[in-house]
Short mmCIF file of C-alpha atoms and ligand atoms in Angstrom, two decimals:
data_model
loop_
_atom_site.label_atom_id
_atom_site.label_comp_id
_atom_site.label_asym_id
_atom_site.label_seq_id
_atom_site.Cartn_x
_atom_site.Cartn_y
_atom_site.Cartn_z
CA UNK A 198 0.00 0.00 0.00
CA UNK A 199 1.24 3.56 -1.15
CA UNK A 200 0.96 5.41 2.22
CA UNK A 201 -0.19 9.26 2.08
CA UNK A 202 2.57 10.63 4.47
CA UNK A 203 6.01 9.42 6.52
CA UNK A 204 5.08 9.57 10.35
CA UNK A 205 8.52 11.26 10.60
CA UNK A 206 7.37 14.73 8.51
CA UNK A 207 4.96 14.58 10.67
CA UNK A 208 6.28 14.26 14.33
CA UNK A 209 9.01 17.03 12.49
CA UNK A 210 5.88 19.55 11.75
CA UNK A 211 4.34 19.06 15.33
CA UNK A 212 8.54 19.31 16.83
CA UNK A 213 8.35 22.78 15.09
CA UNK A 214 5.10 24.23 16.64
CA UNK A 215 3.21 23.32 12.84
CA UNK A 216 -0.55 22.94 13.07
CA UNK A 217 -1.38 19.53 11.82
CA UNK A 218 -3.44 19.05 8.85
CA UNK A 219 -6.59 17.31 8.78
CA UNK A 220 -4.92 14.54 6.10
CA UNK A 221 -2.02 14.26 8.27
CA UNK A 222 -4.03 13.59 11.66
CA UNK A 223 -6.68 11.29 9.62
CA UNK A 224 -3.93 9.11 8.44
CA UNK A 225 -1.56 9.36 11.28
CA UNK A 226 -4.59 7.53 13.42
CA UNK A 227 -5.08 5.48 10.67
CA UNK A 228 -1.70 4.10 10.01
CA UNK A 229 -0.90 3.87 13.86
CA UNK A 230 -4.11 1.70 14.37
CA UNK A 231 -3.44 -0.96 11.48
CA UNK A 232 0.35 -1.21 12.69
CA UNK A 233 2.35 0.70 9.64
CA UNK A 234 3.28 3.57 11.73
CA UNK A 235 5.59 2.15 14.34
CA UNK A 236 5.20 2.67 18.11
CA UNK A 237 8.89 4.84 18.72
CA UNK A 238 7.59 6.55 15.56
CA UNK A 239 4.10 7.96 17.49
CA UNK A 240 6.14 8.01 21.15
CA UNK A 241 7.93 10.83 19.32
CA UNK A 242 4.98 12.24 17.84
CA UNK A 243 3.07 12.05 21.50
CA UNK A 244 5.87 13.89 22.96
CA UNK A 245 5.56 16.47 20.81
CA UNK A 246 1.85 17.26 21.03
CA UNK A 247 2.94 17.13 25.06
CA UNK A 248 5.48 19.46 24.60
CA UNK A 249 4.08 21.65 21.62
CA UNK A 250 0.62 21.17 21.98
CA UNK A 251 -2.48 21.07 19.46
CA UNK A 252 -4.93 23.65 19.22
CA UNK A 253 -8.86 22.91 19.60
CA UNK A 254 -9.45 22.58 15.69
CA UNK A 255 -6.42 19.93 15.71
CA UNK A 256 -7.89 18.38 18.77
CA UNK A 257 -11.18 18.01 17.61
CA UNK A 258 -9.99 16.11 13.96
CA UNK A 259 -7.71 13.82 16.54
CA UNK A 260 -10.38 12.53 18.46
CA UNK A 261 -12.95 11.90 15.22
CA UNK A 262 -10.40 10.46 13.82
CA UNK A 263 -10.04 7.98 16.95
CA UNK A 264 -13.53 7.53 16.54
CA UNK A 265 -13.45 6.29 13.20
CA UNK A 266 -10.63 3.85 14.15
CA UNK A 267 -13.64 1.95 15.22
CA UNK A 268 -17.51 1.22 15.79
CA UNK A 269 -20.16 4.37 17.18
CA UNK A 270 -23.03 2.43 19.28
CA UNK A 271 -26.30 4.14 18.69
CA UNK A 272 -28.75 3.65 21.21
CA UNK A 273 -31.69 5.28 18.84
CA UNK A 274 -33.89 2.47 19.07
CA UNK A 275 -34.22 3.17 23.05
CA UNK A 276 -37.64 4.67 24.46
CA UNK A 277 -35.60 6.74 26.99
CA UNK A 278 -33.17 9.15 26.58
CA UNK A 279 -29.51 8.40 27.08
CA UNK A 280 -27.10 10.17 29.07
CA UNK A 281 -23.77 8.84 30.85
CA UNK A 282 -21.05 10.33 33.37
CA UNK A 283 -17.32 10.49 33.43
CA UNK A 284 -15.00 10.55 36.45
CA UNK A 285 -11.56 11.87 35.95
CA UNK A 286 -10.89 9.34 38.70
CA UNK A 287 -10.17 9.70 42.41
CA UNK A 288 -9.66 7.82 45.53
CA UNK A 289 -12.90 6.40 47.02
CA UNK A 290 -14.71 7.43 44.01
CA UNK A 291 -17.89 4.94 43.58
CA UNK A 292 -19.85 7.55 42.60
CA UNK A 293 -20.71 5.48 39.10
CA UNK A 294 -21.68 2.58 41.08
CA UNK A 295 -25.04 4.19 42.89
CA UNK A 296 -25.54 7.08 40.12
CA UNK A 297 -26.30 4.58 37.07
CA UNK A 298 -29.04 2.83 38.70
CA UNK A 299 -30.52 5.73 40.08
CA UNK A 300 -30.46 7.56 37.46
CA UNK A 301 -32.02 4.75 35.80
CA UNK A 302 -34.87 4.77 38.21
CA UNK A 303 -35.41 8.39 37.33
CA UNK A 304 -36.43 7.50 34.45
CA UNK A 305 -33.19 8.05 31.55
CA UNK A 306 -31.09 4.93 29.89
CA UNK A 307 -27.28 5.12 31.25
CA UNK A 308 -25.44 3.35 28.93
CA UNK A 309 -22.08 3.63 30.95
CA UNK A 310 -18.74 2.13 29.77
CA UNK A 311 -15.90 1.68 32.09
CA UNK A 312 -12.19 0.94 33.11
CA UNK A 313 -10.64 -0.70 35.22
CA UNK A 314 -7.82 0.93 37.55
CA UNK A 315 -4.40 1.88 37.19
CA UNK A 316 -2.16 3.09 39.97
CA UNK A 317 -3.48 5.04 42.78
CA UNK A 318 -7.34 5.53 41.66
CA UNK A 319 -9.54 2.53 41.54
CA UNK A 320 -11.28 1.38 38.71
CA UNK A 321 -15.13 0.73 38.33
CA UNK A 322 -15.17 -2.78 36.71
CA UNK A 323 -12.69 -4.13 39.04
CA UNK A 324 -15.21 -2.92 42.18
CA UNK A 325 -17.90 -4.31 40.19
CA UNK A 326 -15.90 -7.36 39.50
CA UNK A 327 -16.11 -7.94 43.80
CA UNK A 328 -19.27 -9.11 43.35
CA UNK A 329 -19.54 -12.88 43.25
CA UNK A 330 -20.71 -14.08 39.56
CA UNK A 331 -20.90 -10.52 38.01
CA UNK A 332 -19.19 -10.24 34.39
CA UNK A 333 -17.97 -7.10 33.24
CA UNK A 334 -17.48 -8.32 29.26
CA UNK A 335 -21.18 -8.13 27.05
CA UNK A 336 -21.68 -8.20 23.45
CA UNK A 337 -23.10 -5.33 22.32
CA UNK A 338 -26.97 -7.06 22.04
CA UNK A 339 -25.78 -8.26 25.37
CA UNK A 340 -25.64 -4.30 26.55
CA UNK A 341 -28.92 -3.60 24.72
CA UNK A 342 -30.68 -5.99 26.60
CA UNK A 343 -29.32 -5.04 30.34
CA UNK A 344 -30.48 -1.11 29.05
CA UNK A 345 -33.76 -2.17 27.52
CA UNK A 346 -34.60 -4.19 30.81
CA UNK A 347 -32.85 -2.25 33.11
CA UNK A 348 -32.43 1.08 32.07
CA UNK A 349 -28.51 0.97 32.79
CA UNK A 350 -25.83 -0.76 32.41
CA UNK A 351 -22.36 -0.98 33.06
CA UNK A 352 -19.39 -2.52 31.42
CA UNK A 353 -16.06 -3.15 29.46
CA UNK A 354 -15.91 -0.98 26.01
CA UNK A 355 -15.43 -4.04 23.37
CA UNK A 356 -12.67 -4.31 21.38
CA UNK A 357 -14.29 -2.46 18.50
CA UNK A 358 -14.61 1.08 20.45
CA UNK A 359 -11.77 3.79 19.86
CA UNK A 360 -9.31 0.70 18.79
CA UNK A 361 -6.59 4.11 18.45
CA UNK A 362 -6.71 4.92 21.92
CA UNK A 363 -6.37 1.27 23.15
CA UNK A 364 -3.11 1.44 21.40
CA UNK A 365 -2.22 4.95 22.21
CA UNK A 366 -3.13 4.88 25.87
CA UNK A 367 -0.91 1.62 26.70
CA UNK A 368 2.11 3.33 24.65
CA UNK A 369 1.05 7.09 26.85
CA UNK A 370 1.44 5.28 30.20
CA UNK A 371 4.88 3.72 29.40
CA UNK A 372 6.13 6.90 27.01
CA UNK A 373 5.30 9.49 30.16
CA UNK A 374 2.99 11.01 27.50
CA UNK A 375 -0.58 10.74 29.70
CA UNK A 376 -0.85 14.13 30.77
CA UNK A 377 -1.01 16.16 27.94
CA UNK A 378 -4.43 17.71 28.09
CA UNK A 379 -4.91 16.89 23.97
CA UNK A 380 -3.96 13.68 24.60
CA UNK A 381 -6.15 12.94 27.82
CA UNK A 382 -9.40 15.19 25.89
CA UNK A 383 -9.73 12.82 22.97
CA UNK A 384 -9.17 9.99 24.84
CA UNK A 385 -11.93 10.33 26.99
CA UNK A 386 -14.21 12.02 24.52
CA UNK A 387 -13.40 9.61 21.86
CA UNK A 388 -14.73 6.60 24.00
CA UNK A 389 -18.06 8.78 25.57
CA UNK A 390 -18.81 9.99 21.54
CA UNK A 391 -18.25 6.34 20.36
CA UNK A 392 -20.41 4.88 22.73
CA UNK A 393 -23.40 6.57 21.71
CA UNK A 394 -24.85 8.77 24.58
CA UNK A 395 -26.53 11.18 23.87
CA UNK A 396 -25.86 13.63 26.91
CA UNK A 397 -22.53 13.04 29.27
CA UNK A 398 -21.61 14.91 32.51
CA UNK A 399 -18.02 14.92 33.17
CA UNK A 400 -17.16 14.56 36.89
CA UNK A 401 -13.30 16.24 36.15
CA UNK A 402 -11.21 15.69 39.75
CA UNK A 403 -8.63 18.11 40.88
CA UNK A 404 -6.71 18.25 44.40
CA UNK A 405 -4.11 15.93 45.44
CA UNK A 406 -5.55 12.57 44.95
CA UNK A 407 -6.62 13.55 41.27
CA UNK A 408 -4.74 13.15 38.55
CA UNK A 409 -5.09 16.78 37.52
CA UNK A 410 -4.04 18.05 40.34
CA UNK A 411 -3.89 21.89 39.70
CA UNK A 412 -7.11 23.46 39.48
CA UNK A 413 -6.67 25.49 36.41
CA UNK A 414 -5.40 22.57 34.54
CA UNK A 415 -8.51 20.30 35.62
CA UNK A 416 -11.12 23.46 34.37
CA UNK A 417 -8.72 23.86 31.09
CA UNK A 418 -9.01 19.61 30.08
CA UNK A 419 -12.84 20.59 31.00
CA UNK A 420 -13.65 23.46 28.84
CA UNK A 421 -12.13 21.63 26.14
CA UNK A 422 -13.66 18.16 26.63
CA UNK A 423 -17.15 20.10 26.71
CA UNK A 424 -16.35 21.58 23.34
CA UNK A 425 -15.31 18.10 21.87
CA UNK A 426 -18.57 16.63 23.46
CA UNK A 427 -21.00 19.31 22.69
CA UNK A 428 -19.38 20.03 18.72
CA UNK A 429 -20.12 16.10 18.16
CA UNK A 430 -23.79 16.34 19.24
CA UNK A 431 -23.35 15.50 22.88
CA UNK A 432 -24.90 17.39 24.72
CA UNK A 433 -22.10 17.95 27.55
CA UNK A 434 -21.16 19.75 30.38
CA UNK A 435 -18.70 19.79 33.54
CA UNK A 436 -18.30 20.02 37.10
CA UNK A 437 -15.00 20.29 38.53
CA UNK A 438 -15.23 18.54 41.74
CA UNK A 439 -12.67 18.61 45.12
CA UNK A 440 -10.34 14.97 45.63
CA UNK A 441 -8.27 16.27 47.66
CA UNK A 442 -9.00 14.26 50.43
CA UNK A 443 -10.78 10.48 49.90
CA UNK A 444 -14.65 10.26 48.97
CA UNK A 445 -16.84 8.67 51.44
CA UNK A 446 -15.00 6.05 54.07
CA UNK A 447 -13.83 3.23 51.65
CA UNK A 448 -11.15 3.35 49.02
CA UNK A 449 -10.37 -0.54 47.35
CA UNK A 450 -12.88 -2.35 45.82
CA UNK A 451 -15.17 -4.65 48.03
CA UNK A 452 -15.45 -2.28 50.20
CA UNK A 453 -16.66 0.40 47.66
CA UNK A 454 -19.14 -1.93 46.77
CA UNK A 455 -20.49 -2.09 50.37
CA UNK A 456 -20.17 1.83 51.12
CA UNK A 457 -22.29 2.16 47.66
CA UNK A 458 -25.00 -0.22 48.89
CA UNK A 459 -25.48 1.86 51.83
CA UNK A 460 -25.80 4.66 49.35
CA UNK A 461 -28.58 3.03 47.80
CA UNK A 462 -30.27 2.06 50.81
CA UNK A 463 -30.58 5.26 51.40
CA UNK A 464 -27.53 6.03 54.04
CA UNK A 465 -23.95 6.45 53.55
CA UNK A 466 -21.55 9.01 54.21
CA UNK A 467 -22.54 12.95 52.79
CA UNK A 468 -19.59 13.58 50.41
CA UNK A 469 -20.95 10.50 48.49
CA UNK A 470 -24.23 10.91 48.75
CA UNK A 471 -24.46 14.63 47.68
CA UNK A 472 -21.93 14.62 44.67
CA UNK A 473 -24.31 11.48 43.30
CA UNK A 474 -27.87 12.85 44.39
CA UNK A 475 -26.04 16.34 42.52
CA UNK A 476 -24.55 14.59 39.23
CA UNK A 477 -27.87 12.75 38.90
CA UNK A 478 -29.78 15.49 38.73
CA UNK A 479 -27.19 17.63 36.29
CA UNK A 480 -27.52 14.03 34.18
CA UNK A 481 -31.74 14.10 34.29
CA UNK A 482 -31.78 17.85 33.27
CA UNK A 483 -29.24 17.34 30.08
CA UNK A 484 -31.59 14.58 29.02
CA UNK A 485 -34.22 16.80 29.04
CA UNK A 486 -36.23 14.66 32.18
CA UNK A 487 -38.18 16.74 34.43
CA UNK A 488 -39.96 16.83 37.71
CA UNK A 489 -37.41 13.44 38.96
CA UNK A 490 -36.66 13.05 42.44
CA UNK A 491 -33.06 11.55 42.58
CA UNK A 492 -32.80 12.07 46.60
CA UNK A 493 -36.36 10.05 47.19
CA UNK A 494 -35.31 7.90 44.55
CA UNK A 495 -32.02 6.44 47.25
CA UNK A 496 -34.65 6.51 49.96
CA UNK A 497 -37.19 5.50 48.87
CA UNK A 498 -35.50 2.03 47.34
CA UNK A 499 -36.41 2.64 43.46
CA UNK A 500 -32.51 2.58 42.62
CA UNK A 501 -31.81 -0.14 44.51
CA UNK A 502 -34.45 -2.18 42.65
CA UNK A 503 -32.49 -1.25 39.68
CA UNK A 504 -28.95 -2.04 40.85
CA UNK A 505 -30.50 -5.38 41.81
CA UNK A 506 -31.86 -5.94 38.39
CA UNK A 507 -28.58 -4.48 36.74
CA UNK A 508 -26.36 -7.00 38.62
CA UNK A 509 -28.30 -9.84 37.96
CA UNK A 510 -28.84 -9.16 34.32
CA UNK A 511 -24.51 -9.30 34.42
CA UNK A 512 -24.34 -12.46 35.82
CA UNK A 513 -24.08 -10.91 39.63
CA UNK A 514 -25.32 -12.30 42.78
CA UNK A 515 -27.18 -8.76 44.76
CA UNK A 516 -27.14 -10.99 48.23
CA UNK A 517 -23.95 -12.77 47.91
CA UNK A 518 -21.78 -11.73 50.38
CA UNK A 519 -18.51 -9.54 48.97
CA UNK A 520 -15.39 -10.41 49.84
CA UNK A 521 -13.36 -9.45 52.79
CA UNK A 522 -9.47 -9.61 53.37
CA UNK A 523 -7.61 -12.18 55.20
CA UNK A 524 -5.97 -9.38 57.38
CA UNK A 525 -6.52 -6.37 58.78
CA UNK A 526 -5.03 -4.19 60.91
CA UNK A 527 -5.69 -0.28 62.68
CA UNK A 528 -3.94 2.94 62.56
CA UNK A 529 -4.96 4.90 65.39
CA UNK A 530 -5.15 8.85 66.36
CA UNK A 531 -1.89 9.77 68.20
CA UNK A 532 -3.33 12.95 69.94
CA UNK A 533 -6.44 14.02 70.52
CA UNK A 534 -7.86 17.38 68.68
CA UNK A 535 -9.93 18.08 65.10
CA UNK A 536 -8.61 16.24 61.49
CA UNK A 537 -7.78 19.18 59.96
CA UNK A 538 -6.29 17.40 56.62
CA UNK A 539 -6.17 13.95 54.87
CA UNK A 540 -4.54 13.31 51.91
CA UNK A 541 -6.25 11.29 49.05
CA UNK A 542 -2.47 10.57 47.41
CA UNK A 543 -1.73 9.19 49.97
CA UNK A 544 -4.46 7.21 51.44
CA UNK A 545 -4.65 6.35 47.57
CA UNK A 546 -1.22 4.98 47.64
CA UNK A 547 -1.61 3.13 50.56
CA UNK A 548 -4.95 1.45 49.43
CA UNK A 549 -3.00 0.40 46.05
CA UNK A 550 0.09 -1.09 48.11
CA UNK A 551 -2.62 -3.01 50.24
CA UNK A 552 -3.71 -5.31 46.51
CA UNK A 553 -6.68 -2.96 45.37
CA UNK A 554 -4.83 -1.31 42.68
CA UNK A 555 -2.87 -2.67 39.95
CA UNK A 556 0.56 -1.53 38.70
CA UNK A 557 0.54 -2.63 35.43
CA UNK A 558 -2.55 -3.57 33.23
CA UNK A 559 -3.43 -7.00 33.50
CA UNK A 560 -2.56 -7.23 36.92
CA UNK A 561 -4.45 -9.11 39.58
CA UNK A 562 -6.07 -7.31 42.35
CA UNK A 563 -7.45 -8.47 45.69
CA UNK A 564 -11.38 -7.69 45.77
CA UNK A 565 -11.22 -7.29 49.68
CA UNK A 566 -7.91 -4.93 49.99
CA UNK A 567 -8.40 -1.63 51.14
CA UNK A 568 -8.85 1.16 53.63
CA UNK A 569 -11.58 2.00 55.54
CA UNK A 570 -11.34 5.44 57.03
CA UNK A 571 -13.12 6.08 60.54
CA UNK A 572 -12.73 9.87 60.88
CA UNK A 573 -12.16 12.68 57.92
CA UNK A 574 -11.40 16.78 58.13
CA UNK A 575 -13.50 18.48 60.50
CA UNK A 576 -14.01 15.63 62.50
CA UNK A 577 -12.86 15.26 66.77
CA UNK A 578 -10.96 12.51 67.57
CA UNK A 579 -9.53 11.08 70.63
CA UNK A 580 -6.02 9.76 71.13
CA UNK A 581 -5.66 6.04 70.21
CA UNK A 582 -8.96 6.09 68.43
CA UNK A 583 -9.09 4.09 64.97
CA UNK A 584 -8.13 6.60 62.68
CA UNK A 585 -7.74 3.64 59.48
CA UNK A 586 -8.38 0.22 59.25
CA UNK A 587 -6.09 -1.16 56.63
CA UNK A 588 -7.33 -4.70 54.76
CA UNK A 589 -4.91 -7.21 53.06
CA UNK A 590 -4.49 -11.20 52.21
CA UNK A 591 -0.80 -10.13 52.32
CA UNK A 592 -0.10 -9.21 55.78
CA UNK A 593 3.43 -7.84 54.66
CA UNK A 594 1.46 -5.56 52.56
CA UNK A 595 0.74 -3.52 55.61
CA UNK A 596 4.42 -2.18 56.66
CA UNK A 597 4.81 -0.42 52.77
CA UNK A 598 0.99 0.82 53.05
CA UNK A 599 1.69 2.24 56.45
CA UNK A 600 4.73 4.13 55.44
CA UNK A 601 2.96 5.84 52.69
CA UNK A 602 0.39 6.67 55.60
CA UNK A 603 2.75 8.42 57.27
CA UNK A 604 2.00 12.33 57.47
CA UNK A 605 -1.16 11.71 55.63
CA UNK A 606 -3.66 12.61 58.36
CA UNK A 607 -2.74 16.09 60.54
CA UNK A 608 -4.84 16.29 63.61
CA UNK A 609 -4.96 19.48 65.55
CA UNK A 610 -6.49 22.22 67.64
CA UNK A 611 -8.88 24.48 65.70
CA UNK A 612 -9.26 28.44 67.15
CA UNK A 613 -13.16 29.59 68.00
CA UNK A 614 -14.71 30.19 64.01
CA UNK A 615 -11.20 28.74 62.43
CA UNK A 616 -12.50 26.83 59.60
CA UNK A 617 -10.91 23.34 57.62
CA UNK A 618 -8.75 24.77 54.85
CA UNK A 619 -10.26 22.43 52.16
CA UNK A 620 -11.69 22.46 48.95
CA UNK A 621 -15.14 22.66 48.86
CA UNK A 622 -16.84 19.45 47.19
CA UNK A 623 -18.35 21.44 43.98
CA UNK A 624 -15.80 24.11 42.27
CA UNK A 625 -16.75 24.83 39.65
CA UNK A 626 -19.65 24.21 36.55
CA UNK A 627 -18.55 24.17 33.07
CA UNK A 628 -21.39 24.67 30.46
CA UNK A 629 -19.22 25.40 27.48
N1 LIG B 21 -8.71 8.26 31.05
C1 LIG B 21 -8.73 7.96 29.74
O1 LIG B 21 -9.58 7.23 29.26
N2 LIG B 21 -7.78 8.51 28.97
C2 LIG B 21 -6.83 9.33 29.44
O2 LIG B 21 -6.02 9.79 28.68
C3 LIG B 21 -6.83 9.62 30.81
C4 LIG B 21 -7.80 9.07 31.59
#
């Protein structure tokens, strides 16, 4: 096959600040994806879109074109409107695991694809995958069914979705090419356009634990991602949201399950339950649903009916019991006073050391490793009170998990109307 371009004119137009052509980034994709551009060759392309970046027109034509490398679902055939969430990712976020199903129950189609984790921040098949039975891999009349009967769905993108950034992201993680907002946009939006929503709400971390840690950064990868979203006909929109310290008391993936099933019986800790009760309603209003309930709908047991439904339908077992660790073992408060910190990194860190997290893809993980976390910012606690409770079927897990504990919790004395220095939860809502 005559090929259209040489992948090195055009790494040397993006090494010397060039805007790339709409031929050159259509067959660059191309070529990469059916193995006759090689993988140094688009390392040293990747570092130069890190380095020398891509403006939004180039942007755009990269993620179509990682589109194309593969199938678009379409959902059309649906009675109910479709709309789906992203998480950047963060520690102890199970937010996707109680907002699908209730979402469902208010009365939209979630057709929600998913990964599974890598490095510090969990991943929501491998919670899901805790539960005894459940299977994360469905054909795609396999997904159609599970929406059709349950109104969401959760799963493993096939092998046909945004083939290009299957490639590209394993080469990124191992080419220290991930965060380059161009990079991290289409990958995201190339999956979410692919898979045939059509609304999305992107939850985008930033703090510590996220992996856009500076603010600015996190509302930049946002305002783009919205334009990428909302140009294709998906009608999208953002909230930046605060990880810098852990969401709700559980980070690993058992015990997310558990802290998520309290959710949808109608308990669990605030953090989680406002940021879902708060994306669900954002997700109802973008697919144009009105007059829904999403708070009644965790109290009232309507999602829980669906989550039921939606694990069964996957093979899943709602009243088996989840796994637990062989081990455990508690850190406890060494003075008395108020948490005035806790860092999600850390705890993150810690959680991934204990066997919840996976260092390199393909990994196995332990479904019962993890932390739970007995007191967070703003709380009193007394000396020697459990401060973590740290989960394992490797006890000498615990000694490398501890040390990356260390200085991750400040407890103090806090002056009459001194307030937490923390983010607040919601930081920010971006519409365009
Ligand atoms: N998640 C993705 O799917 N892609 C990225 O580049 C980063 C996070």
């Amino acid at each position: 096959m005559i090929e259209a371009f040489s992948a090195a004119e055009i790494i040397a137009a993006k090494r010397d600040h060039h805007v790339l052509s709409d031929p050159q980034i259509d067959w660059i994709i191309d070529a990469y994806t059916r193995g006759a551009v090689a993988d140094e060759q688009m390392s040293a392309l990747l570092m130069a879109i890190l380095l020398n970046g891509m403006n939004l027109y180039e942007i755009s034509r990269w993620t179509d074109a990682m589109i194309r490398s593969g199938e678009r679902m379409n959902w059309s055939g649906l009675s109910r409107p479709t709309v789906d969430k992203h998480s950047t990712g963060g520690v102890g976020d199970k937010i996707t695991l109680p907002l699908a199903p209730l979402v469902a129950a208010c009365g939209a189609a979630v057709p929600q694809l998913s990964g599974r984790g890598l490095g510090h921040t969990g991943g929501t098949l491998d919670k899901l995958e805790s539960i005894p039975g459940w299977r994360a891999s469905l054909t795609n009349a396999e997904m159609l069914k599970v929406l059709q009967d349950c109104g969401a769905v959760i799963c493993a993108a096939g092998a046909g979705l945004a083939p290009a950034d299957k490639k590209l992201y394993a080469l990124r993680d191992v080419t220290a090419t991930v965060e380059a907002i161009p990079l991290i946009a289409s990958s995201i939006m190339s999956k979410k356009i692919a898979e045939g929503t059509s609304a999305l709400v992107l939850d985008v971390k930033t703090g510590v634990g996220a992996f856009m840690s500076d603010s600015k950064k996190a509302a930049e990868l946002a305002h783009v991602m919205v334009g990428l979203g909302n140009n294709a006909g998906v009608k999208t929109l953002a909230l930046i949201t605060a990880m810098d310290v852990p969401l709700g008391l559980t980070a690993g993936n058992a015990l997310e399950v558990g802290e998520s099933l309290e959710v949808l019986s109608g308990g669990g800790p605030s953090d989680v339950v406002e940021l879902t009760v708060l994306l669900a309603q954002e997700m109802l209003e973008l697919a144009g649903i009105r007059g829904a309930d999403p708070a009644a709908a965790l109290k009232n047991g309507k999602a829980m009916d669906v989550w039921r439904r939606m694990i069964r339908a996957q093979g899943g077992d709602p009243d088996a019991k989840l796994p637990v660790a062989k081990e455990n073992t508690v850190i406890t408060a060494l003075r008395s006073g108020t948490v005035l910190s806790m860092d999600a990194m850390k705890v993150g860190i810690a959680a991934w050391r204990l066997g919840a997290g996976r260092l390199r893809q393909g990994q196995a993980i332990q479904a019962g490793a993890g932390i739970e976390i007995h007191a967070k910012p703003g709380d009193v606690i007394s000396s020697g009170a459990p401060l973590f409770t740290l989960h394992s079927d490797t006890p000498a897990a615990f000694a490398s998990a501890q040390e990356s504990l260390i200085g991750s919790v400040t407890i103090g004395d806090l002056a009459a109307g001194e307030k937490i220095d923390r983010l607040p939860l919601i930081i920010e809502r971006i519409t365009d």
